[in-house]
Amino acid sequence: MNKHKMTSSLAVMAALASWGAAPAFAQDDKIVIGVLGDHSSAYADVSGPNLVEAVKMAVEEAGGEVAGRPVEVIWADSQLKPDVAATIARQWIERDGVDVIVDLPSTAIALAAGDVAQQHDKVALLTSPAGSNLTNQDCRSNSIHWTYDTYAIANSIGRALAESGKKNWFFISADYSFGAQLEGDATAAIEAAGGKVVGSARVPLNTVDFSSFLLQAQASGADIVALANAGNDTVNAIKQANEFGLAQTGQQVAAMVLLDNDINSVGLDLAQGTLYSTAFAWMLNDKSRAFAEAFRERTGINPNMNMAGSYSAVKHYLAAVEAVGTDEAGPVLAAMREMPVDDAFAPNGKVRADGRMVHDMYLMRVKAPGDSEGPWDIATLEETIPGDTAFRSLADSQCPLVTD
């Protein structure tokens, strides 16, 4: 049986049943990493097969084994459905011996699969979801939120633009928890910097036509039209914002979550000037450039922050397993909190008691086509926001792990 075979959207339950026939692996036999992503919906380019490759790179750099045990990577498609994700996570752990689950491309999926990991005392590395609640009121002792969250994105770009004089904002937000949290966190940052939100529109996932929402944004007279969405939704919104001439009327488009592959899909001619916040800047230093070059050679694309974050999280997890000599969740998680993070993704990261991996964030601006010197030379670094500034402080946390 090939456990690397992706579960199809039409036969996920049948595939899960077939996995059930697999023998359970004893903890001492191997370390199994399950990459639970999106291979067929709005975040397939954000997550998907290329993120799996980033995880495999981390395993290969560890020599394919740690603590004397081989490391295996398996993966599946959550279809962006929390119930499917929870079912896969449960059967992975109970029947396929999975020790750690990585990726989890939405907040709802992270909560669903994270609960399963918590119940079975396994590790969940939340490398793709965005909800800041995951290390706030909904924190879990067995989950580490690695790459970014809505608070850090909002606090980075919202604060910077409001302080620059862009006071009036209109939000086009994804109509589910991610969009609501991102808009809410950004509103708090904007108001704290003296700005205000003059209007917003909630947009269903996988929307193709943004015209009515962009017309509302134009009519609002806002300085900033903020896109609180991600993946294909962001790509479509940026393309159509250009068609509506928002930039020509003096309105600045700010993409709260914009990844390298999104910019490539839009094209510099349409995306130029767009501001965004990210957790990974591939041109930052020698380590980040070397990782990006190796990833491009392997996949043909530049690593986005979720791919780089997944690579980093798995490297840190495997280093912790090696350090403690076991894959038992308790000792591994303790080691991950003790050990500093210093790699291609984060040069000065740390894992806090609430499960938040704190690291620098970066405010970026998409380049004009004439300023680009190569296929992935697509943005300039405008500002580095220190991690302790970007992320919610422990003093403001509602996480029971901190407050109890």
mmCIF file of C-alpha atoms in Angstrom:
data_model
loop_
_atom_site.group_PDB
_atom_site.id
_atom_site.type_symbol
_atom_site.label_atom_id
_atom_site.label_comp_id
_atom_site.label_asym_id
_atom_site.label_seq_id
_atom_site.Cartn_x
_atom_site.Cartn_y
_atom_site.Cartn_z
ATOM 1 C CA MET A 1 0.000 0.000 0.000
ATOM 2 C CA ASN A 2 1.355 3.411 -0.950
ATOM 3 C CA LYS A 3 0.715 5.752 1.967
ATOM 4 C CA HIS A 4 2.071 8.625 -0.093
ATOM 5 C CA LYS A 5 -0.920 8.398 -2.396
ATOM 6 C CA MET A 6 -3.112 11.485 -2.031
ATOM 7 C CA THR A 7 -6.665 10.853 -0.853
ATOM 8 C CA SER A 8 -8.988 12.006 -3.615
ATOM 9 C CA SER A 9 -11.846 14.402 -2.951
ATOM 10 C CA LEU A 10 -14.348 11.759 -4.087
ATOM 11 C CA ALA A 11 -13.010 8.837 -2.125
ATOM 12 C CA VAL A 12 -11.459 10.167 1.059
ATOM 13 C CA MET A 13 -13.405 7.884 3.369
ATOM 14 C CA ALA A 14 -12.647 4.825 1.248
ATOM 15 C CA ALA A 15 -8.987 5.742 1.303
ATOM 16 C CA LEU A 16 -9.087 6.141 5.061
ATOM 17 C CA ALA A 17 -10.655 2.715 5.388
ATOM 18 C CA SER A 18 -7.847 1.237 3.308
ATOM 19 C CA TRP A 19 -5.242 2.907 5.542
ATOM 20 C CA GLY A 20 -6.926 1.157 8.437
ATOM 21 C CA ALA A 21 -5.588 -2.161 7.160
ATOM 22 C CA ALA A 22 -2.028 -0.987 7.657
ATOM 23 C CA PRO A 23 -0.145 -2.318 10.672
ATOM 24 C CA ALA A 24 0.392 0.060 13.569
ATOM 25 C CA PHE A 25 4.040 0.986 13.960
ATOM 26 C CA ALA A 26 5.623 0.720 17.353
ATOM 27 C CA GLN A 27 7.042 4.005 18.630
ATOM 28 C CA ASP A 28 10.594 2.640 18.525
ATOM 29 C CA ASP A 29 10.400 1.472 14.891
ATOM 30 C CA LYS A 30 10.264 4.800 13.089
ATOM 31 C CA ILE A 31 9.250 8.428 13.313
ATOM 32 C CA VAL A 32 6.309 9.210 11.062
ATOM 33 C CA ILE A 33 5.517 12.769 9.966
ATOM 34 C CA GLY A 34 2.050 13.390 8.544
ATOM 35 C CA VAL A 35 1.686 16.451 6.307
ATOM 36 C CA LEU A 36 -2.000 17.321 6.285
ATOM 37 C CA GLY A 37 -2.571 20.046 3.707
ATOM 38 C CA ASP A 38 -4.754 21.316 0.887
ATOM 39 C CA HIS A 39 -4.181 19.738 -2.518
ATOM 40 C CA SER A 40 -7.470 20.499 -4.218
ATOM 41 C CA SER A 41 -8.999 23.781 -3.000
ATOM 42 C CA ALA A 42 -8.203 27.491 -2.563
ATOM 43 C CA TYR A 43 -4.888 26.917 -0.768
ATOM 44 C CA ALA A 44 -3.448 24.196 -2.986
ATOM 45 C CA ASP A 45 -0.675 26.543 -4.147
ATOM 46 C CA VAL A 46 -0.058 27.731 -0.587
ATOM 47 C CA SER A 47 0.082 24.219 0.830
ATOM 48 C CA GLY A 48 -0.019 21.188 -1.456
ATOM 49 C CA PRO A 49 2.775 19.047 -2.885
ATOM 50 C CA ASN A 50 5.460 21.729 -2.683
ATOM 51 C CA LEU A 51 5.024 22.093 1.068
ATOM 52 C CA VAL A 52 5.478 18.320 1.345
ATOM 53 C CA GLU A 53 8.782 18.753 -0.483
ATOM 54 C CA ALA A 54 9.887 21.352 2.089
ATOM 55 C CA VAL A 55 9.221 18.819 4.858
ATOM 56 C CA LYS A 56 11.161 16.163 2.964
ATOM 57 C CA MET A 57 14.101 18.567 2.651
ATOM 58 C CA ALA A 58 14.209 18.931 6.431
ATOM 59 C CA VAL A 59 14.162 15.149 6.855
ATOM 60 C CA GLU A 60 16.889 14.646 4.269
ATOM 61 C CA GLU A 61 19.092 17.268 5.930
ATOM 62 C CA ALA A 62 18.762 15.260 9.147
ATOM 63 C CA GLY A 63 20.123 12.243 7.278
ATOM 64 C CA GLY A 64 16.761 10.503 7.024
ATOM 65 C CA GLU A 65 16.887 9.318 10.616
ATOM 66 C CA VAL A 66 17.080 10.690 14.152
ATOM 67 C CA ALA A 67 17.706 9.025 17.497
ATOM 68 C CA GLY A 68 18.605 5.868 15.573
ATOM 69 C CA ARG A 69 15.198 5.596 13.886
ATOM 70 C CA PRO A 70 14.266 6.221 10.244
ATOM 71 C CA VAL A 71 11.931 9.112 9.486
ATOM 72 C CA GLU A 72 8.991 8.626 7.121
ATOM 73 C CA VAL A 73 6.859 11.373 5.547
ATOM 74 C CA ILE A 74 3.257 10.699 4.539
ATOM 75 C CA TRP A 75 0.653 13.195 3.350
ATOM 76 C CA ALA A 76 -3.031 13.655 2.601
ATOM 77 C CA ASP A 77 -5.520 16.216 1.319
ATOM 78 C CA SER A 78 -7.803 17.736 3.962
ATOM 79 C CA GLN A 79 -9.965 19.304 1.232
ATOM 80 C CA LEU A 80 -10.153 22.287 3.636
ATOM 81 C CA LYS A 81 -12.765 20.339 5.619
ATOM 82 C CA PRO A 82 -12.241 20.116 9.399
ATOM 83 C CA ASP A 83 -14.171 16.841 9.735
ATOM 84 C CA VAL A 84 -12.052 15.198 7.037
ATOM 85 C CA ALA A 85 -8.887 16.552 8.668
ATOM 86 C CA ALA A 86 -9.895 15.190 12.088
ATOM 87 C CA THR A 87 -10.687 11.756 10.637
ATOM 88 C CA ILE A 88 -7.372 11.577 8.798
ATOM 89 C CA ALA A 89 -5.469 12.732 11.890
ATOM 90 C CA ARG A 90 -7.157 10.135 14.102
ATOM 91 C CA GLN A 91 -6.494 7.233 11.749
ATOM 92 C CA TRP A 92 -2.964 8.405 11.057
ATOM 93 C CA ILE A 93 -2.193 8.359 14.772
ATOM 94 C CA GLU A 94 -4.145 5.237 15.727
ATOM 95 C CA ARG A 95 -3.329 3.069 12.715
ATOM 96 C CA ASP A 96 -0.327 4.497 10.890
ATOM 97 C CA GLY A 97 1.832 5.450 13.858
ATOM 98 C CA VAL A 98 2.070 9.164 13.029
ATOM 99 C CA ASP A 99 4.046 11.053 15.678
ATOM 100 C CA VAL A 100 3.680 14.627 14.445
ATOM 101 C CA ILE A 101 1.224 16.391 12.128
ATOM 102 C CA VAL A 102 2.389 19.371 10.052
ATOM 103 C CA ASP A 103 0.793 22.063 7.843
ATOM 104 C CA LEU A 104 -2.984 22.265 8.680
ATOM 105 C CA PRO A 105 -3.901 25.057 6.246
ATOM 106 C CA SER A 106 -6.823 26.705 8.052
ATOM 107 C CA THR A 107 -7.637 27.664 11.625
ATOM 108 C CA ALA A 108 -10.621 25.309 11.770
ATOM 109 C CA ILE A 109 -8.501 22.409 10.503
ATOM 110 C CA ALA A 110 -5.743 23.250 12.995
ATOM 111 C CA LEU A 111 -8.262 23.135 15.845
ATOM 112 C CA ALA A 112 -9.823 19.874 14.637
ATOM 113 C CA ALA A 113 -6.576 18.005 14.020
ATOM 114 C CA GLY A 114 -4.884 19.682 16.998
ATOM 115 C CA ASP A 115 -7.578 18.337 19.301
ATOM 116 C CA VAL A 116 -6.928 14.817 17.983
ATOM 117 C CA ALA A 117 -3.185 15.226 18.534
ATOM 118 C CA GLN A 118 -3.848 16.504 22.057
ATOM 119 C CA GLN A 119 -6.106 13.547 22.880
ATOM 120 C CA HIS A 120 -3.447 11.078 21.729
ATOM 121 C CA ASP A 121 -0.482 13.009 23.177
ATOM 122 C CA LYS A 122 1.103 13.657 19.791
ATOM 123 C CA VAL A 123 2.635 16.849 18.394
ATOM 124 C CA ALA A 124 0.886 19.271 16.019
ATOM 125 C CA LEU A 125 3.046 21.789 14.154
ATOM 126 C CA LEU A 126 0.695 24.498 12.892
ATOM 127 C CA THR A 127 2.757 25.843 10.008
ATOM 128 C CA SER A 128 0.015 27.148 7.692
ATOM 129 C CA PRO A 129 -3.051 28.341 9.676
ATOM 130 C CA ALA A 130 -3.375 31.998 10.611
ATOM 131 C CA GLY A 131 -5.824 32.405 13.496
ATOM 132 C CA SER A 132 -4.218 34.153 16.452
ATOM 133 C CA ASN A 133 -6.675 32.296 18.697
ATOM 134 C CA LEU A 134 -4.514 29.187 18.231
ATOM 135 C CA THR A 135 -2.057 30.511 20.818
ATOM 136 C CA ASN A 136 -4.541 32.690 22.640
ATOM 137 C CA GLN A 137 -7.878 31.445 24.001
ATOM 138 C CA ASP A 138 -7.691 28.173 21.995
ATOM 139 C CA CYS A 139 -4.081 27.229 22.770
ATOM 140 C CA ARG A 140 -3.156 23.552 23.161
ATOM 141 C CA SER A 141 -0.179 22.215 25.108
ATOM 142 C CA ASN A 142 0.747 19.820 22.258
ATOM 143 C CA SER A 143 0.469 22.406 19.440
ATOM 144 C CA ILE A 144 3.087 24.891 18.283
ATOM 145 C CA HIS A 145 2.008 27.711 15.970
ATOM 146 C CA TRP A 146 5.036 28.316 13.804
ATOM 147 C CA THR A 147 4.843 30.560 10.770
ATOM 148 C CA TYR A 148 2.551 33.568 11.268
ATOM 149 C CA ASP A 149 -0.799 34.598 12.681
ATOM 150 C CA THR A 150 -3.462 37.228 12.122
ATOM 151 C CA TYR A 151 -2.200 39.344 15.022
ATOM 152 C CA ALA A 152 1.349 39.569 13.655
ATOM 153 C CA ILE A 153 0.213 40.255 10.094
ATOM 154 C CA ALA A 154 -2.235 42.935 11.254
ATOM 155 C CA ASN A 155 0.176 44.468 13.739
ATOM 156 C CA SER A 156 2.894 44.662 11.088
ATOM 157 C CA ILE A 157 1.141 46.086 8.047
ATOM 158 C CA GLY A 158 -1.794 47.760 9.795
ATOM 159 C CA ARG A 159 0.351 49.679 12.236
ATOM 160 C CA ALA A 160 2.953 50.665 9.624
ATOM 161 C CA LEU A 161 0.462 52.031 7.104
ATOM 162 C CA ALA A 162 -1.680 53.821 9.681
ATOM 163 C CA GLU A 163 1.405 55.492 11.132
ATOM 164 C CA SER A 164 2.459 56.568 7.624
ATOM 165 C CA GLY A 165 -0.710 58.621 7.278
ATOM 166 C CA LYS A 166 -2.992 56.081 5.558
ATOM 167 C CA LYS A 167 -5.789 56.508 8.089
ATOM 168 C CA ASN A 168 -9.003 55.285 6.419
ATOM 169 C CA TRP A 169 -9.362 51.604 5.682
ATOM 170 C CA PHE A 170 -11.867 49.375 3.862
ATOM 171 C CA PHE A 171 -11.648 45.599 4.309
ATOM 172 C CA ILE A 172 -12.500 42.879 1.802
ATOM 173 C CA SER A 173 -12.407 39.886 4.124
ATOM 174 C CA ALA A 174 -12.789 36.133 3.728
ATOM 175 C CA ASP A 175 -16.121 35.124 5.258
ATOM 176 C CA TYR A 176 -14.867 32.608 7.798
ATOM 177 C CA SER A 177 -12.815 32.655 10.999
ATOM 178 C CA PHE A 178 -9.506 33.552 9.335
ATOM 179 C CA GLY A 179 -10.915 36.647 7.639
ATOM 180 C CA ALA A 180 -12.841 37.747 10.723
ATOM 181 C CA GLN A 181 -9.773 37.404 12.981
ATOM 182 C CA LEU A 182 -7.483 39.138 10.505
ATOM 183 C CA GLU A 183 -9.883 42.062 10.098
ATOM 184 C CA GLY A 184 -10.438 42.263 13.850
ATOM 185 C CA ASP A 185 -6.732 42.181 14.723
ATOM 186 C CA ALA A 186 -5.966 44.729 12.006
ATOM 187 C CA THR A 187 -8.749 47.035 13.167
ATOM 188 C CA ALA A 188 -7.259 47.098 16.665
ATOM 189 C CA ALA A 189 -3.788 47.906 15.290
ATOM 190 C CA ILE A 190 -5.139 50.583 12.936
ATOM 191 C CA GLU A 191 -7.171 52.290 15.646
ATOM 192 C CA ALA A 192 -4.236 52.180 18.058
ATOM 193 C CA ALA A 193 -2.187 54.041 15.419
ATOM 194 C CA GLY A 194 -4.877 56.694 14.945
ATOM 195 C CA GLY A 195 -6.648 55.250 11.904
ATOM 196 C CA LYS A 196 -10.177 53.987 11.387
ATOM 197 C CA VAL A 197 -12.079 51.383 9.389
ATOM 198 C CA VAL A 198 -14.704 53.073 7.210
ATOM 199 C CA GLY A 199 -16.290 49.882 5.860
ATOM 200 C CA SER A 200 -15.916 46.192 5.122
ATOM 201 C CA ALA A 201 -17.332 43.405 2.993
ATOM 202 C CA ARG A 202 -17.357 39.693 3.757
ATOM 203 C CA VAL A 203 -16.624 37.442 0.781
ATOM 204 C CA PRO A 204 -17.168 33.659 0.527
ATOM 205 C CA LEU A 205 -14.174 31.348 0.028
ATOM 206 C CA ASN A 206 -13.331 30.627 -3.634
ATOM 207 C CA THR A 207 -15.062 33.762 -4.918
ATOM 208 C CA VAL A 208 -14.323 34.461 -8.586
ATOM 209 C CA ASP A 209 -16.011 37.850 -9.102
ATOM 210 C CA PHE A 210 -14.970 40.608 -6.668
ATOM 211 C CA SER A 211 -16.573 43.447 -8.633
ATOM 212 C CA SER A 212 -19.358 44.304 -6.197
ATOM 213 C CA PHE A 213 -16.951 44.331 -3.251
ATOM 214 C CA LEU A 214 -14.417 46.495 -5.079
ATOM 215 C CA LEU A 215 -17.149 48.954 -6.011
ATOM 216 C CA GLN A 216 -18.020 49.249 -2.319
ATOM 217 C CA ALA A 217 -14.350 49.869 -1.540
ATOM 218 C CA GLN A 218 -14.121 52.590 -4.206
ATOM 219 C CA ALA A 219 -17.268 54.274 -2.984
ATOM 220 C CA SER A 220 -15.955 54.340 0.601
ATOM 221 C CA GLY A 221 -13.138 56.718 -0.295
ATOM 222 C CA ALA A 222 -10.755 54.694 1.887
ATOM 223 C CA ASP A 223 -7.016 55.332 1.638
ATOM 224 C CA ILE A 224 -6.302 51.607 1.969
ATOM 225 C CA VAL A 225 -8.276 48.706 0.505
ATOM 226 C CA ALA A 226 -7.122 45.785 2.630
ATOM 227 C CA LEU A 227 -7.510 42.212 1.396
ATOM 228 C CA ALA A 228 -8.048 40.006 4.434
ATOM 229 C CA ASN A 229 -8.036 36.773 2.441
ATOM 230 C CA ALA A 230 -5.454 34.406 0.990
ATOM 231 C CA GLY A 231 -4.527 32.120 -1.880
ATOM 232 C CA ASN A 232 -6.577 32.258 -5.076
ATOM 233 C CA ASP A 233 -8.984 34.732 -3.485
ATOM 234 C CA THR A 234 -6.184 37.259 -3.014
ATOM 235 C CA VAL A 235 -4.891 36.687 -6.542
ATOM 236 C CA ASN A 236 -8.335 37.288 -8.063
ATOM 237 C CA ALA A 237 -8.944 40.364 -5.914
ATOM 238 C CA ILE A 238 -5.627 42.010 -6.878
ATOM 239 C CA LYS A 239 -6.178 41.366 -10.584
ATOM 240 C CA GLN A 240 -9.664 42.824 -10.469
ATOM 241 C CA ALA A 241 -8.581 45.800 -8.341
ATOM 242 C CA ASN A 242 -6.306 46.733 -11.238
ATOM 243 C CA GLU A 243 -9.177 46.368 -13.686
ATOM 244 C CA PHE A 244 -11.207 48.781 -11.558
ATOM 245 C CA GLY A 245 -8.317 51.252 -11.434
ATOM 246 C CA LEU A 246 -8.074 51.580 -7.660
ATOM 247 C CA ALA A 247 -4.438 52.695 -7.802
ATOM 248 C CA GLN A 248 -5.259 55.346 -10.401
ATOM 249 C CA THR A 249 -7.814 56.888 -8.046
ATOM 250 C CA GLY A 250 -5.292 57.071 -5.217
ATOM 251 C CA GLN A 251 -6.341 54.007 -3.254
ATOM 252 C CA GLN A 252 -3.573 51.688 -2.030
ATOM 253 C CA VAL A 253 -4.183 47.941 -2.100
ATOM 254 C CA ALA A 254 -2.710 46.147 0.911
ATOM 255 C CA ALA A 255 -2.719 42.351 0.790
ATOM 256 C CA MET A 256 -2.646 41.171 4.382
ATOM 257 C CA VAL A 257 -1.445 37.709 3.325
ATOM 258 C CA LEU A 258 0.462 37.548 0.038
ATOM 259 C CA LEU A 259 2.884 34.784 -0.882
ATOM 260 C CA ASP A 260 5.567 34.549 -3.545
ATOM 261 C CA ASN A 261 3.500 32.174 -5.675
ATOM 262 C CA ASP A 262 0.548 34.580 -5.441
ATOM 263 C CA ILE A 263 2.695 37.434 -6.776
ATOM 264 C CA ASN A 264 3.946 35.204 -9.558
ATOM 265 C CA SER A 265 0.344 34.310 -10.466
ATOM 266 C CA VAL A 266 -0.731 37.958 -10.551
ATOM 267 C CA GLY A 267 2.396 39.221 -12.330
ATOM 268 C CA LEU A 268 4.526 42.220 -11.373
ATOM 269 C CA ASP A 269 2.764 44.452 -13.881
ATOM 270 C CA LEU A 270 -0.482 44.114 -11.916
ATOM 271 C CA ALA A 271 0.862 43.496 -8.407
ATOM 272 C CA GLN A 272 3.538 46.228 -8.392
ATOM 273 C CA GLY A 273 3.377 48.529 -5.400
ATOM 274 C CA THR A 274 1.230 46.158 -3.338
ATOM 275 C CA LEU A 275 2.252 46.131 0.311
ATOM 276 C CA TYR A 276 2.160 42.949 2.341
ATOM 277 C CA SER A 277 3.518 41.390 5.501
ATOM 278 C CA THR A 278 5.330 38.061 5.557
ATOM 279 C CA ALA A 279 7.151 35.752 7.940
ATOM 280 C CA PHE A 280 9.840 34.801 5.411
ATOM 281 C CA ALA A 281 12.050 36.920 3.168
ATOM 282 C CA TRP A 282 14.149 34.573 1.051
ATOM 283 C CA MET A 283 16.763 37.246 0.264
ATOM 284 C CA LEU A 284 17.363 38.054 3.944
ATOM 285 C CA ASN A 285 20.682 36.260 4.550
ATOM 286 C CA ASP A 286 22.953 33.473 3.317
ATOM 287 C CA LYS A 287 20.901 30.713 4.976
ATOM 288 C CA SER A 288 17.594 31.894 3.528
ATOM 289 C CA ARG A 289 19.084 32.337 0.050
ATOM 290 C CA ALA A 290 20.680 28.869 0.115
ATOM 291 C CA PHE A 291 17.412 27.249 1.200
ATOM 292 C CA ALA A 292 15.427 29.117 -1.459
ATOM 293 C CA GLU A 293 17.903 28.130 -4.180
ATOM 294 C CA ALA A 294 17.785 24.451 -3.179
ATOM 295 C CA PHE A 295 13.987 24.560 -3.020
ATOM 296 C CA ARG A 296 13.731 26.177 -6.456
ATOM 297 C CA GLU A 297 16.019 23.525 -7.940
ATOM 298 C CA ARG A 298 13.782 20.855 -6.437
ATOM 299 C CA THR A 299 10.351 22.279 -7.232
ATOM 300 C CA GLY A 300 10.764 25.022 -9.832
ATOM 301 C CA ILE A 301 9.201 27.649 -7.547
ATOM 302 C CA ASN A 302 10.276 29.935 -4.745
ATOM 303 C CA PRO A 303 9.352 28.781 -1.226
ATOM 304 C CA ASN A 304 6.517 30.771 0.326
ATOM 305 C CA MET A 305 6.468 31.448 4.053
ATOM 306 C CA ASN A 306 4.337 28.378 4.829
ATOM 307 C CA MET A 307 6.748 26.098 2.988
ATOM 308 C CA ALA A 308 9.769 27.696 4.666
ATOM 309 C CA GLY A 309 7.995 27.566 8.027
ATOM 310 C CA SER A 310 7.193 23.873 7.595
ATOM 311 C CA TYR A 311 10.816 23.133 6.740
ATOM 312 C CA SER A 312 11.912 25.042 9.842
ATOM 313 C CA ALA A 313 9.374 23.462 12.194
ATOM 314 C CA VAL A 314 10.251 19.918 11.135
ATOM 315 C CA LYS A 315 13.997 20.624 11.450
ATOM 316 C CA HIS A 316 13.417 21.909 14.977
ATOM 317 C CA TYR A 317 11.192 18.949 15.863
ATOM 318 C CA LEU A 318 13.758 16.429 14.603
ATOM 319 C CA ALA A 319 16.578 18.235 16.443
ATOM 320 C CA ALA A 320 14.519 17.994 19.629
ATOM 321 C CA VAL A 321 13.898 14.265 19.104
ATOM 322 C CA GLU A 322 17.632 13.771 18.626
ATOM 323 C CA ALA A 323 18.394 15.800 21.741
ATOM 324 C CA VAL A 324 16.060 13.871 24.058
ATOM 325 C CA GLY A 325 16.429 10.469 22.389
ATOM 326 C CA THR A 326 12.686 9.797 22.165
ATOM 327 C CA ASP A 327 9.664 10.835 20.121
ATOM 328 C CA GLU A 328 7.391 11.001 23.180
ATOM 329 C CA ALA A 329 5.510 14.278 22.904
ATOM 330 C CA GLY A 330 6.209 15.656 26.382
ATOM 331 C CA PRO A 331 10.014 15.565 26.320
ATOM 332 C CA VAL A 332 10.120 16.648 22.655
ATOM 333 C CA LEU A 333 7.854 19.653 23.217
ATOM 334 C CA ALA A 334 9.867 20.662 26.285
ATOM 335 C CA ALA A 335 13.073 20.509 24.238
ATOM 336 C CA MET A 336 11.509 22.519 21.407
ATOM 337 C CA ARG A 337 10.667 25.272 23.913
ATOM 338 C CA GLU A 338 14.157 25.216 25.378
ATOM 339 C CA MET A 339 16.104 25.223 22.116
ATOM 340 C CA PRO A 340 16.472 28.487 20.148
ATOM 341 C CA VAL A 341 15.424 28.553 16.490
ATOM 342 C CA ASP A 342 18.161 29.715 14.129
ATOM 343 C CA ASP A 343 17.735 28.577 10.553
ATOM 344 C CA ALA A 344 16.839 29.684 7.027
ATOM 345 C CA PHE A 345 13.355 30.699 8.135
ATOM 346 C CA ALA A 346 14.000 32.410 11.471
ATOM 347 C CA PRO A 347 17.418 33.726 12.535
ATOM 348 C CA ASN A 348 16.290 34.488 16.094
ATOM 349 C CA GLY A 349 13.184 32.469 16.925
ATOM 350 C CA LYS A 350 11.906 31.076 20.212
ATOM 351 C CA VAL A 351 8.962 28.893 21.230
ATOM 352 C CA ARG A 352 6.945 30.366 24.095
ATOM 353 C CA ALA A 353 4.841 28.663 26.752
ATOM 354 C CA ASP A 354 1.647 29.470 24.821
ATOM 355 C CA GLY A 355 2.930 27.543 21.793
ATOM 356 C CA ARG A 356 3.744 30.633 19.736
ATOM 357 C CA MET A 357 7.040 30.511 17.849
ATOM 358 C CA VAL A 358 8.097 34.151 17.984
ATOM 359 C CA HIS A 359 10.290 35.534 15.204
ATOM 360 C CA ASP A 360 10.745 38.646 13.097
ATOM 361 C CA MET A 361 8.123 39.693 10.545
ATOM 362 C CA TYR A 362 8.791 41.633 7.348
ATOM 363 C CA LEU A 363 6.915 44.432 5.594
ATOM 364 C CA MET A 364 7.394 44.050 1.834
ATOM 365 C CA ARG A 365 6.491 45.969 -1.334
ATOM 366 C CA VAL A 366 6.044 44.244 -4.712
ATOM 367 C CA LYS A 367 8.559 45.507 -7.284
ATOM 368 C CA ALA A 368 7.774 47.104 -10.611
ATOM 369 C CA PRO A 369 8.719 44.876 -13.578
ATOM 370 C CA GLY A 370 11.625 47.157 -14.529
ATOM 371 C CA ASP A 371 13.157 46.842 -11.058
ATOM 372 C CA SER A 372 13.222 43.047 -11.019
ATOM 373 C CA GLU A 373 16.515 41.324 -11.818
ATOM 374 C CA GLY A 374 15.195 37.779 -12.050
ATOM 375 C CA PRO A 375 12.125 35.527 -11.932
ATOM 376 C CA TRP A 376 11.857 35.588 -8.103
ATOM 377 C CA ASP A 377 13.253 39.056 -7.496
ATOM 378 C CA ILE A 378 9.752 40.284 -6.820
ATOM 379 C CA ALA A 379 9.728 42.437 -3.675
ATOM 380 C CA THR A 380 11.775 44.801 -1.563
ATOM 381 C CA LEU A 381 12.085 44.683 2.199
ATOM 382 C CA GLU A 382 10.570 47.866 3.617
ATOM 383 C CA GLU A 383 10.837 47.130 7.343
ATOM 384 C CA THR A 384 11.780 44.345 9.765
ATOM 385 C CA ILE A 385 9.407 44.093 12.719
ATOM 386 C CA PRO A 386 10.985 42.358 15.739
ATOM 387 C CA GLY A 387 9.078 39.292 16.891
ATOM 388 C CA ASP A 388 8.371 40.650 20.347
ATOM 389 C CA THR A 389 6.735 43.662 18.693
ATOM 390 C CA ALA A 390 4.892 41.787 15.963
ATOM 391 C CA PHE A 391 3.256 39.025 18.016
ATOM 392 C CA ARG A 392 0.807 39.310 20.905
ATOM 393 C CA SER A 393 2.659 39.553 24.210
ATOM 394 C CA LEU A 394 2.258 36.966 26.931
ATOM 395 C CA ALA A 395 1.020 39.765 29.187
ATOM 396 C CA ASP A 396 -1.998 40.152 26.880
ATOM 397 C CA SER A 397 -2.552 36.425 26.404
ATOM 398 C CA GLN A 398 -5.724 34.556 27.280
ATOM 399 C CA CYS A 399 -3.994 31.186 26.838
ATOM 400 C CA PRO A 400 -4.724 28.940 29.859
ATOM 401 C CA LEU A 401 -1.158 27.617 29.643
ATOM 402 C CA VAL A 402 -0.004 31.114 30.559
ATOM 403 C CA THR A 403 -2.813 32.452 32.736
ATOM 404 C CA ASP A 404 -3.566 29.385 34.883
#
